[in-house]
Tab-separated table of C-alpha atoms and ligand atoms in Angstrom:
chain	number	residue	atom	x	y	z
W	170	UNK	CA	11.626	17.678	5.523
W	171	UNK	CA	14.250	19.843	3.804
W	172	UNK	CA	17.022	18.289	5.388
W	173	UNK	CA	20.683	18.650	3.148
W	174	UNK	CA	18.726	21.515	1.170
W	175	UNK	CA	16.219	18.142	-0.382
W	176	UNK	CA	12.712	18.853	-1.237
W	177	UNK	CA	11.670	15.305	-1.219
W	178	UNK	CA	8.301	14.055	-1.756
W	179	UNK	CA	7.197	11.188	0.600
W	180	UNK	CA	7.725	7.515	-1.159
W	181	UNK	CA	4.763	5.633	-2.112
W	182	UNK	CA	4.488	2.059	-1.196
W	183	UNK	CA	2.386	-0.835	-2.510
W	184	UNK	CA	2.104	-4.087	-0.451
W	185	UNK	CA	1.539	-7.113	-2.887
W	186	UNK	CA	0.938	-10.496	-2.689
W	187	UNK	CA	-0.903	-13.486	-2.848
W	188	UNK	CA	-4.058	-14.118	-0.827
W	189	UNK	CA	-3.695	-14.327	3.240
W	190	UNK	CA	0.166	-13.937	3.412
W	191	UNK	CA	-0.699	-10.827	5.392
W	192	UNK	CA	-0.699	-7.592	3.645
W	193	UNK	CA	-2.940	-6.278	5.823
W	194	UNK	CA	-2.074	-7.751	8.756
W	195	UNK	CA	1.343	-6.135	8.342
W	196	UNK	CA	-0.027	-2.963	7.834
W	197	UNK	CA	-2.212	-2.996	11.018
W	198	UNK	CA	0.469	-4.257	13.258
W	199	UNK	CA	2.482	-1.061	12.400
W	200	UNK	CA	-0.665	1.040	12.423
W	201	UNK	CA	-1.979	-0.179	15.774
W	202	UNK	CA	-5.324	-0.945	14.443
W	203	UNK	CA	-7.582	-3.897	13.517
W	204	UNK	CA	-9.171	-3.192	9.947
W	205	UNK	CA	-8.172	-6.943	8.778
W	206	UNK	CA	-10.466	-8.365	11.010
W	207	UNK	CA	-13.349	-5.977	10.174
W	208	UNK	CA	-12.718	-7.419	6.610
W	209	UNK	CA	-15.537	-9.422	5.048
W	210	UNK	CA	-14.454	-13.274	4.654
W	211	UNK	CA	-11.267	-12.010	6.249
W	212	UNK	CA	-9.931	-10.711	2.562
W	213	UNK	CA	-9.336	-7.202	1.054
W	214	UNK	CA	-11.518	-6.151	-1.970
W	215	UNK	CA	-10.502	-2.589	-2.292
W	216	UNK	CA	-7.326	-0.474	-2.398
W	217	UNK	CA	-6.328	1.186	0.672
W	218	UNK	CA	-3.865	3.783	1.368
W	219	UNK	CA	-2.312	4.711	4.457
W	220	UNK	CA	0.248	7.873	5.670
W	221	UNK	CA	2.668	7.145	7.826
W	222	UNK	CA	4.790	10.536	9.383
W	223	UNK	CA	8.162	10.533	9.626
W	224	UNK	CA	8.232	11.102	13.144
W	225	UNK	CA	6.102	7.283	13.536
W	226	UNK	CA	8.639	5.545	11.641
W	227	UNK	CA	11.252	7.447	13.503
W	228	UNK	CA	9.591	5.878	16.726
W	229	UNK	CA	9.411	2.378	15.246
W	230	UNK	CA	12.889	2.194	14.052
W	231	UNK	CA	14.526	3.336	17.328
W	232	UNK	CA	15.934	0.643	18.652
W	233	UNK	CA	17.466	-0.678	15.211
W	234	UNK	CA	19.024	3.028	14.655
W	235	UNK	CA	18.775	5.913	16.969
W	236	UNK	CA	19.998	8.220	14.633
W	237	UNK	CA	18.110	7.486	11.862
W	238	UNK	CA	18.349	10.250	8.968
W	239	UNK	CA	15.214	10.626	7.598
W	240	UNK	CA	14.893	13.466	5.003
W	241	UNK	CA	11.306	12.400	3.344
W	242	UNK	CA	8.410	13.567	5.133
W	243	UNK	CA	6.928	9.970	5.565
W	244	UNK	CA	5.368	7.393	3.440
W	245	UNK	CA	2.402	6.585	2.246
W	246	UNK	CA	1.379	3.046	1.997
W	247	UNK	CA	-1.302	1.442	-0.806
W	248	UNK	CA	-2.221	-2.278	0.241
W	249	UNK	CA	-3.729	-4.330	-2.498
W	250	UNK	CA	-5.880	-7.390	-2.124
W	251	UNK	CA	-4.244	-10.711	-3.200
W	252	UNK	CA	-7.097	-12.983	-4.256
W	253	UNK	CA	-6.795	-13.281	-7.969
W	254	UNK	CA	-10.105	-12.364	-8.628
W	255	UNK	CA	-8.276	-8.746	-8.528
W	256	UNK	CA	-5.831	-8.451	-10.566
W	257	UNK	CA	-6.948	-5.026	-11.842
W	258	UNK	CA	-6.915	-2.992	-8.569
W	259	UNK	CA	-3.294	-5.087	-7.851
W	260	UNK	CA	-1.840	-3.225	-11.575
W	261	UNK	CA	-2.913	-0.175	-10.356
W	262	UNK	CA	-1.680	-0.116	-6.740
W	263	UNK	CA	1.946	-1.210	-8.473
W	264	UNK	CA	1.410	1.431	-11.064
W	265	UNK	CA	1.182	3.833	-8.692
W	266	UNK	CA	3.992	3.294	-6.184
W	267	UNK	CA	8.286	4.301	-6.164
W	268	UNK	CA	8.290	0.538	-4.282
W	269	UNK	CA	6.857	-2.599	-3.365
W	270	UNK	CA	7.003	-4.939	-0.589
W	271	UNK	CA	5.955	-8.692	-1.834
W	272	UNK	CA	4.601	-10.328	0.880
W	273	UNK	CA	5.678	-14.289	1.052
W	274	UNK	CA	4.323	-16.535	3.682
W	275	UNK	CA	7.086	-18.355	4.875
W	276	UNK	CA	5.027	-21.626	5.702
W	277	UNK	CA	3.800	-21.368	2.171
W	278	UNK	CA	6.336	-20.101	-0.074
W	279	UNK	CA	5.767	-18.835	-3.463
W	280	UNK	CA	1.651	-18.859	-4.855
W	281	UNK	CA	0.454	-17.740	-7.808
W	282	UNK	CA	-0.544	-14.313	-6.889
W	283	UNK	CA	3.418	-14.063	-5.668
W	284	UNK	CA	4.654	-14.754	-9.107
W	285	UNK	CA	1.547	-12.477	-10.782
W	286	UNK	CA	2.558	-9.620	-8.368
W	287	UNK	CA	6.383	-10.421	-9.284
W	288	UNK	CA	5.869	-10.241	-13.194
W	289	UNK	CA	2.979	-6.913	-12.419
W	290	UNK	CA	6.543	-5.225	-10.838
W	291	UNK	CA	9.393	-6.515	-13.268
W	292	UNK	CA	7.302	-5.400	-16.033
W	293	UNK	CA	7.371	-1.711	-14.682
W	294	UNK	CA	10.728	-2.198	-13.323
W	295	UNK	CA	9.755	-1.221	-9.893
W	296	UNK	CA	12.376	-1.938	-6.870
W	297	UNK	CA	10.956	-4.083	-3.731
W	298	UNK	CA	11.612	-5.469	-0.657
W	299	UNK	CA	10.353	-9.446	-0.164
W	300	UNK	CA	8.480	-9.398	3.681
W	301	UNK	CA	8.808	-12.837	4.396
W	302	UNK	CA	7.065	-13.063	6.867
W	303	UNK	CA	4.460	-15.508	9.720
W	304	UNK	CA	7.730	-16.450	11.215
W	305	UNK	CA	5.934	-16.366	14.048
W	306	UNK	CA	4.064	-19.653	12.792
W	307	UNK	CA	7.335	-21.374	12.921
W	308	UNK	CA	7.155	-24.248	15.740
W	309	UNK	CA	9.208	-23.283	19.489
W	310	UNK	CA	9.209	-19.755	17.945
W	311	UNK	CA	9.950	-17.190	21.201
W	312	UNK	CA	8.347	-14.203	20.781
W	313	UNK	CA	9.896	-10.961	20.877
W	314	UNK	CA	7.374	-8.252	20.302
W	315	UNK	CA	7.986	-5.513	18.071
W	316	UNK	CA	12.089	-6.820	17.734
W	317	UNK	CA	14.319	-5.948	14.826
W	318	UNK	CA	14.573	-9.463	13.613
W	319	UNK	CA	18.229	-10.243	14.084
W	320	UNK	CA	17.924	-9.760	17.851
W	321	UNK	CA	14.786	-11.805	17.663
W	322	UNK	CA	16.489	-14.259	15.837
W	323	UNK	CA	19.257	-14.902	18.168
W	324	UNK	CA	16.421	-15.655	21.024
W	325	UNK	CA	15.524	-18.695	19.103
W	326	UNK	CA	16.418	-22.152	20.051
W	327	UNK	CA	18.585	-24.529	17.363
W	328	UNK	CA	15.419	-26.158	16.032
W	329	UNK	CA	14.042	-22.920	15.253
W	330	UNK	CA	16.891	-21.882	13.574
W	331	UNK	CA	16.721	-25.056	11.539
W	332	UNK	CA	13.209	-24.035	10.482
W	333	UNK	CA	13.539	-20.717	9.520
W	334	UNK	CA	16.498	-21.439	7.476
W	335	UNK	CA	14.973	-24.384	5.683
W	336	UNK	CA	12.547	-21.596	4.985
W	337	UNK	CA	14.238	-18.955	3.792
W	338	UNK	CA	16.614	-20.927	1.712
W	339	UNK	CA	13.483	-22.612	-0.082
W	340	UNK	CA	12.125	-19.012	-0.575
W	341	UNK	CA	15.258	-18.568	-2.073
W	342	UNK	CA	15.238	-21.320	-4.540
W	343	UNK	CA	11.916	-20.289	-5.832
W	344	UNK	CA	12.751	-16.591	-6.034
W	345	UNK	CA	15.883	-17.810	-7.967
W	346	UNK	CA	14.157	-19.706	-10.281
W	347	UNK	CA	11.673	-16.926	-11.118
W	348	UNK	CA	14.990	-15.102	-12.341
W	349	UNK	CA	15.959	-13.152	-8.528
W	350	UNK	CA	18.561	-12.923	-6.239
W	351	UNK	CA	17.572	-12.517	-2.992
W	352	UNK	CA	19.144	-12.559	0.321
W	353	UNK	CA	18.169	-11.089	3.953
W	354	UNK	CA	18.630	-7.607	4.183
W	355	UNK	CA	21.426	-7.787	6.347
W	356	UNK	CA	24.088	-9.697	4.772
W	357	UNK	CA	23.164	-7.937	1.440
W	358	UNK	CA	26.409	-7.093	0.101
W	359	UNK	CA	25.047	-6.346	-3.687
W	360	UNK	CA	22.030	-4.363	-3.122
W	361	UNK	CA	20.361	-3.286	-6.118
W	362	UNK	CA	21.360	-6.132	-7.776
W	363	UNK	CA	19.952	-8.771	-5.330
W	364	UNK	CA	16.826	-7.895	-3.811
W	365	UNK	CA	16.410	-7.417	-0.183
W	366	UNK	CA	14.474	-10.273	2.298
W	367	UNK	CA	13.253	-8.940	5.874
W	368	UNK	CA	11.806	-11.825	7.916
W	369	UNK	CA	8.983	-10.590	9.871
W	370	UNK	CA	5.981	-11.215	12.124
W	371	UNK	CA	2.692	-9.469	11.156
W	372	UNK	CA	0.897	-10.719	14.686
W	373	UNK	CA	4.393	-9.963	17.094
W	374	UNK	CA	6.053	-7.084	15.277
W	375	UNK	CA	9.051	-8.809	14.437
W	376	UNK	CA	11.036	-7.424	11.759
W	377	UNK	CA	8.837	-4.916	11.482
W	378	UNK	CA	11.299	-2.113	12.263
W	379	UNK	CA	14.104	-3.071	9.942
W	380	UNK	CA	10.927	-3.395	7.274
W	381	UNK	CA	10.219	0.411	7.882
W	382	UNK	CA	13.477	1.121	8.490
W	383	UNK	CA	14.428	-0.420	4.865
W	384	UNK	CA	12.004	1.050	3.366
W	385	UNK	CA	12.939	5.047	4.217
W	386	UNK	CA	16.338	4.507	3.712
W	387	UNK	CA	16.165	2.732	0.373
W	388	UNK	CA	13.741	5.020	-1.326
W	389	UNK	CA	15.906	8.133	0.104
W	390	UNK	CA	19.048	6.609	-1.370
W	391	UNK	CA	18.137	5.594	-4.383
W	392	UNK	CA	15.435	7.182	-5.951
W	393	UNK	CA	16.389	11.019	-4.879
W	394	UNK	CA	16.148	12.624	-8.516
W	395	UNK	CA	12.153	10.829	-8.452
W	396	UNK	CA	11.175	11.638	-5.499
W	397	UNK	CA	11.846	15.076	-5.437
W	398	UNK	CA	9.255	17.505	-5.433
W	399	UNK	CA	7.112	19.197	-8.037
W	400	UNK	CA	4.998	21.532	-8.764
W	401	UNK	CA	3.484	19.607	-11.542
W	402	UNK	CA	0.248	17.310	-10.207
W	403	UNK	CA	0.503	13.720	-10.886
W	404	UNK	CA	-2.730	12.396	-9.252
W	405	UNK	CA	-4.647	9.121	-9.831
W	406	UNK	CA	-8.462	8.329	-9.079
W	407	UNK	CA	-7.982	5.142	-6.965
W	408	UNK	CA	-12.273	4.656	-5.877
W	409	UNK	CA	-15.297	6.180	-6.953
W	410	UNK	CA	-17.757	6.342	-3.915
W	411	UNK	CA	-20.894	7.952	-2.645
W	412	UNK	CA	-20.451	9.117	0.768
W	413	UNK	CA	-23.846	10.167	2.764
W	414	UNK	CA	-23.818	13.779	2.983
W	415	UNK	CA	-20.816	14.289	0.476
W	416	UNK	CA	-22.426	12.788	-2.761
W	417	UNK	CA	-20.421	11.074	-4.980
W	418	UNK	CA	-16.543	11.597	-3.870
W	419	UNK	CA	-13.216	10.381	-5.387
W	420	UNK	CA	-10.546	8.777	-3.473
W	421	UNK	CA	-6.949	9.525	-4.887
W	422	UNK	CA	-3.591	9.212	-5.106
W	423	UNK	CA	-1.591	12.602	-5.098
W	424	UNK	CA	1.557	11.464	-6.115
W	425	UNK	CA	3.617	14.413	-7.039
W	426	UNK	CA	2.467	18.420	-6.440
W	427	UNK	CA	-0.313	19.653	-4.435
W	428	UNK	CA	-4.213	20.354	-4.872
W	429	UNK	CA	-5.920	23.475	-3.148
W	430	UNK	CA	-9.632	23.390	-1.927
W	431	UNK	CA	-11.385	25.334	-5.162
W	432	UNK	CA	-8.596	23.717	-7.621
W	433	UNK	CA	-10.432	23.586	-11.060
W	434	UNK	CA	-10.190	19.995	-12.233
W	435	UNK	CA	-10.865	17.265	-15.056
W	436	UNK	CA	-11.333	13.768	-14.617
W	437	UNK	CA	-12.036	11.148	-16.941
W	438	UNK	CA	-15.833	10.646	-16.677
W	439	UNK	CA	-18.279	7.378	-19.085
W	440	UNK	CA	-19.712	10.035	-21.273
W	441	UNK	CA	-16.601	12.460	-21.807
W	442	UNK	CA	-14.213	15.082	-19.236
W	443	UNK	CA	-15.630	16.163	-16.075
W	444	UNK	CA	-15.071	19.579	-15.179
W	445	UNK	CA	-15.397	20.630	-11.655
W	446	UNK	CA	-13.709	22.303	-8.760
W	447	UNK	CA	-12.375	20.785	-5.457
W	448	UNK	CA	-15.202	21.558	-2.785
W	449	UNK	CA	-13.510	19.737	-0.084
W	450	UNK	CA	-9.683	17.860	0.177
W	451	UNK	CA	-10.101	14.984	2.806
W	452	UNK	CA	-7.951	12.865	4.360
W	453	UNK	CA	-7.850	10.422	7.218
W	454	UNK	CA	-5.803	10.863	10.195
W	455	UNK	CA	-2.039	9.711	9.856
W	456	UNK	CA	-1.844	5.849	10.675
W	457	UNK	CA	-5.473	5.484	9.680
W	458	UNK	CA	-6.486	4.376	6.621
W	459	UNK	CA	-8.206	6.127	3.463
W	460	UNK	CA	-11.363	3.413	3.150
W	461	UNK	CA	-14.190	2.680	4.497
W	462	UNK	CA	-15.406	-0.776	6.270
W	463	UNK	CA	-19.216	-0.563	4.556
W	464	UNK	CA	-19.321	-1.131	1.115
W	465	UNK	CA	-21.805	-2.468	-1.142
W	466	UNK	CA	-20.597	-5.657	-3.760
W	467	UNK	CA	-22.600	-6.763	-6.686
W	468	UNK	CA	-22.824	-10.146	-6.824
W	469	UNK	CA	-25.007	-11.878	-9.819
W	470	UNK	CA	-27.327	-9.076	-9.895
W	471	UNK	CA	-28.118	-8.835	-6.141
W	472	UNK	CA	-26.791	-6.239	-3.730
W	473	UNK	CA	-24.553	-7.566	-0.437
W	474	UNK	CA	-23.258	-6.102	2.341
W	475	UNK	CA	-19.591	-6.654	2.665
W	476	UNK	CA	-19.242	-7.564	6.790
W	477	UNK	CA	-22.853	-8.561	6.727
W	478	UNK	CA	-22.842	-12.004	8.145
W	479	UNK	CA	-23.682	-14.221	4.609
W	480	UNK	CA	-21.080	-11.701	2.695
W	481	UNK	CA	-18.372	-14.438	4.312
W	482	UNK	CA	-19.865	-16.911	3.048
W	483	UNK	CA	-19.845	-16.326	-0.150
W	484	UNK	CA	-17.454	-17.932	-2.634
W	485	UNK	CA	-15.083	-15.475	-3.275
W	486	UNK	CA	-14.655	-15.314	-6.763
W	487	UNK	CA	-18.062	-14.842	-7.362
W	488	UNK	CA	-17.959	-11.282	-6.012
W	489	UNK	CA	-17.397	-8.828	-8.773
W	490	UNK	CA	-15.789	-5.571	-7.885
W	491	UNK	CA	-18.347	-3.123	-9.542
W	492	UNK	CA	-17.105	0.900	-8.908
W	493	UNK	CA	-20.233	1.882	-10.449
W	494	UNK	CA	-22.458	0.734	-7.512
W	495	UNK	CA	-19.954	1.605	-4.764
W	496	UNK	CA	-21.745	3.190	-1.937
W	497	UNK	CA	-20.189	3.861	1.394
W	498	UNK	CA	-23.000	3.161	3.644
W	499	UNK	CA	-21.313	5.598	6.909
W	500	UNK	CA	-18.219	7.052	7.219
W	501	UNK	CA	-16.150	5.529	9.460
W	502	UNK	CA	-14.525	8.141	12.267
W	503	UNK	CA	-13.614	11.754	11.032
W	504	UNK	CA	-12.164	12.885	8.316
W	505	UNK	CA	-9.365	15.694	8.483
W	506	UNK	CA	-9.988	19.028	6.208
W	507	UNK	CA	-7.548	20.495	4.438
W	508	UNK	CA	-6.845	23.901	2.413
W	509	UNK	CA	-4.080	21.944	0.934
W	510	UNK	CA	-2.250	18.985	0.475
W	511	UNK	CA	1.299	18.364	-0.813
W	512	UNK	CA	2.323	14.859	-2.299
W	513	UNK	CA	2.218	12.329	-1.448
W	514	UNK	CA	-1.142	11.312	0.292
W	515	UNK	CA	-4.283	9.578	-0.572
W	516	UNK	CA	-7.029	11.826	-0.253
W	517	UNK	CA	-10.807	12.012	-0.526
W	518	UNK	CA	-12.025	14.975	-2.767
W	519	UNK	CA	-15.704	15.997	-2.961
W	520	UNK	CA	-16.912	18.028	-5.591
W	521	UNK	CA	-19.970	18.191	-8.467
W	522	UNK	CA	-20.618	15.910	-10.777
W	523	UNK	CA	-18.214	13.275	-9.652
W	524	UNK	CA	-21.003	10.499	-10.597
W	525	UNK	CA	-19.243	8.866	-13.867
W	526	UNK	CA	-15.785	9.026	-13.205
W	527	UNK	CA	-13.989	6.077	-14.085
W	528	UNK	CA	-11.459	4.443	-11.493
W	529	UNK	CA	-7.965	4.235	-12.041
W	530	UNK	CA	-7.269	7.313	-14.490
W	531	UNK	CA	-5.706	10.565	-13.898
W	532	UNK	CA	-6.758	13.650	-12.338
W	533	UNK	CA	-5.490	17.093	-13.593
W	534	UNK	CA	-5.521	20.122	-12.562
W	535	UNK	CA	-6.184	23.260	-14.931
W	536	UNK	CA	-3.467	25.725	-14.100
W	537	UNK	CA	-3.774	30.000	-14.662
W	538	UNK	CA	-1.915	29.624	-17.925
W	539	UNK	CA	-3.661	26.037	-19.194
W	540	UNK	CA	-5.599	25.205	-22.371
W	541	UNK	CA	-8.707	23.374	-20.941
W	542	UNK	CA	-9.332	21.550	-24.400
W	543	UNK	CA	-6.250	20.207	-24.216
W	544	UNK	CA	-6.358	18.791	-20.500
W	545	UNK	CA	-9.732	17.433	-21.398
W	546	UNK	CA	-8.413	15.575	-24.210
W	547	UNK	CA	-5.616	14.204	-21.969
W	548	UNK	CA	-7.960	13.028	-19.418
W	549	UNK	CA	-10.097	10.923	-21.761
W	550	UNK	CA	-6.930	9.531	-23.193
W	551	UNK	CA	-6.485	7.725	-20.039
B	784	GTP	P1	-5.724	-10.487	1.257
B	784	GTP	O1	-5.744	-9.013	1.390
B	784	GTP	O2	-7.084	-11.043	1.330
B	784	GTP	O3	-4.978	-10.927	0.068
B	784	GTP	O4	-4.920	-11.104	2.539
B	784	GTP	P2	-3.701	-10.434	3.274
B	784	GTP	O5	-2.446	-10.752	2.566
B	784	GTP	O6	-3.989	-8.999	3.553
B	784	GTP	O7	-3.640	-11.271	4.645
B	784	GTP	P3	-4.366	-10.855	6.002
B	784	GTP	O8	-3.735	-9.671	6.594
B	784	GTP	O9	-5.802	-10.820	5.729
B	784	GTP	O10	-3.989	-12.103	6.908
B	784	GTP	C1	-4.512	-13.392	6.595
B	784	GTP	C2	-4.516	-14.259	7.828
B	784	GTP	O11	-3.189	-14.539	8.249
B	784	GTP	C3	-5.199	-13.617	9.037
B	784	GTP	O12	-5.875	-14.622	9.727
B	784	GTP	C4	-4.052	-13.096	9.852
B	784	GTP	O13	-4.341	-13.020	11.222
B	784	GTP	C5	-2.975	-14.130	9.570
B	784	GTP	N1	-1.627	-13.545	9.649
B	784	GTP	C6	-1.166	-12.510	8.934
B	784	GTP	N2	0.104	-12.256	9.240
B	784	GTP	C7	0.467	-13.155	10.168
B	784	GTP	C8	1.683	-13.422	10.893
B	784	GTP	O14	2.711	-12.766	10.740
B	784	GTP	N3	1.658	-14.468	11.762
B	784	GTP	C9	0.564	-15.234	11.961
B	784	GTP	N4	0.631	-16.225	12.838
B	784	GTP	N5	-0.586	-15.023	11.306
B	784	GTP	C10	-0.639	-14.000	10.423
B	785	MG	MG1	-5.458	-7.779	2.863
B	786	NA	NA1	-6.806	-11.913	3.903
């Protein structure tokens, strides 16, 4: 990855959006897999986060540029679940991430969640790309599978045109009026000062290469001095889940340095700092992502299956994400073991006494040279 002497850490990017405009969708069309549909009620309740090597997105983005320069490693991908019921695990995935892409079904427009996911990223001042995307959905659209939108654009007929830029220009309006500029990503003349808009299909793959494409080169460009690398960890606990035959595990974030197998570390635990070492560093394999399809749900005191067959029908905003009771019933496929990982992934880590740590705070790390009183009183500061 060292390309023009950089040491560049792999961007982190959080899909937002509101519910059923295809977050996920997205993100399996450019995985290859189906976890959407294994999904219970068809929505997302958890955060997920997903690497993708530079060498995928190279493949992806081939036909838009041959050449394309990429000097990060790859990116890692955090999707976030749009019902509103969820607002929490959406302020952390945007806390988290150097970007966003705000998902905007084109048939629908602008929905609450958009504009709640819109102020969540103005309010940290995070850069993002608007997907707008089911063009697919658009009536007489041709498909062109897996097309970098302007060539699948010029396939369509004049109607279709018509459509799509009734469409976008009402997308437009309403972005405008929430205080935006916007305009599709290639006739962007001011970029950085009027946000980017890649049309895409989530079902045909349309777009879907100048998305990725976007993406990389954006976050290379612009954010060079914050994504380069350090030794320092920055790491957040995303999940707190009890895995049979691992115990109680932590899913994380590692968004800048790198964590060793044996790593002494503090989290942020109900009754004061845990202090434990790293037994095992997890991952899933790249393009697969780092959550499982079993998971229990509270839900007024009684314990549901998510993908058991009454979980879909259940109201949806009487499930109550409870971390305390999360149990992973299996784990789904293998998990890769590492000795180390650099940033930035999403990783499982196993170790002792993981029971009461509380979701969404920081991890450290106690270096050679640290004060452990002091990183234990910066963990429960969290
Ligand atoms: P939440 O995570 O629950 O907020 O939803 P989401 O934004 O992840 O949307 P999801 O991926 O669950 O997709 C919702 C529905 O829209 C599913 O039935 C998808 O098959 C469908 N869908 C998503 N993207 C597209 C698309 O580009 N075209 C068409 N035709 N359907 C799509
Ligand atoms: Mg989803
Ligand atoms: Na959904």
């Amino acid at each position: 990855p060292a390309q023009n002497g950089q040491n560049l850490r792999s961007p982190i990017c959080c899909i937002m959006g509101h519910v059923d405009t295809g977050k996920t969708k997205l993100l399996d069309c450019i995985r290859g897999t189906n976890v959407q549909e294994g999904e219970a009620g068809g929505i997302t309740q958890q955060i997920g986060a997903t690497y993708f090597p530079a060498e995928n997105i190279r493949e992806r983005t081939r036909e838009l540029k041959a050449d394309a320069r990429l000097n990060v490693p790859g990116l890692l991908v955090i999707d976030t679940p749009g019902h509103e019921s969820f607002t929490n695990l959406r302020s952390r995935g945007s806390g988290l991430c150097d970007i966003a892409i705000l998902v905007v079904d084109i048939m629908h427009g602008l929905e609450p969640q958009t504009i709640e996911s819109l102020n969540l990223l103005k309010m940290r001042n995070t850069d993002f790309i608007v997907a707008l995307n089911k063009v697919d959905r658009i009536y007489g659209w041709r498909t062109c599978r897996n097309a970098p939108i302007k060539k699948a654009l010029s396939q369509q007929n004049r109607d279709v045109e018509i459509l799509f830029n009734d469409g976008l220009k009402k997308v437009k309006n309403q972005l405008q009026e929430q205080g935006l500029n916007t305009e599709l990503y290639y006739k962007n003349k001011e970029m950085g000062e009027t946000y980017n808009i890649v049309p895409t299909s989530a079902i045909s793959g349309e777009g879907i290469p100048d998305l990725l494409l976007l993406l990389v080169q954006w976050t290379q460009r612009t954010m060079i001095e914050r994504l380069t690398y350090s030794d320092e960890v920055q790491c957040t606990v995303l999940e707190v889940k009890v895995v049979e035959g691992h115990g109680t595990t932590i899913d994380v974030v590692l968004v800048n340095g790198v964590l060793h197998e044996g790593d002494q570390i503090v989290v942020c635990g109900m009754q004061g700092p845990i202090v434990t070492s790293i037994r095992a560093l997890l991952t899933p394999h790249p393009m697969k992502e780092l959550r499982v399809k079993a998971i229990k749900f509270i839900v007024f005191g009684e314990m549901l299956y998510a993908g058991s067959s009454n979980a879909s029908s259940l109201r949806y905003a009487d499930i109550s994400f409870c971390n305390a009771a999360n149990h992973d019933i299996h784990l789904e496929g293998t998990y890769l073991h590492h000795k180390e990982i650099k940033a930035a992934m999403g990783i499982k880590i196993t170790a002792q006494g993981l029971e009461h740590t509380i979701a969404g705070t920081s991890l450290y790390v106690v270096g050679p040279r640290d004060d452990l009183e002091e990183i234990k009183e910066a963990a429960m500061e969290d």
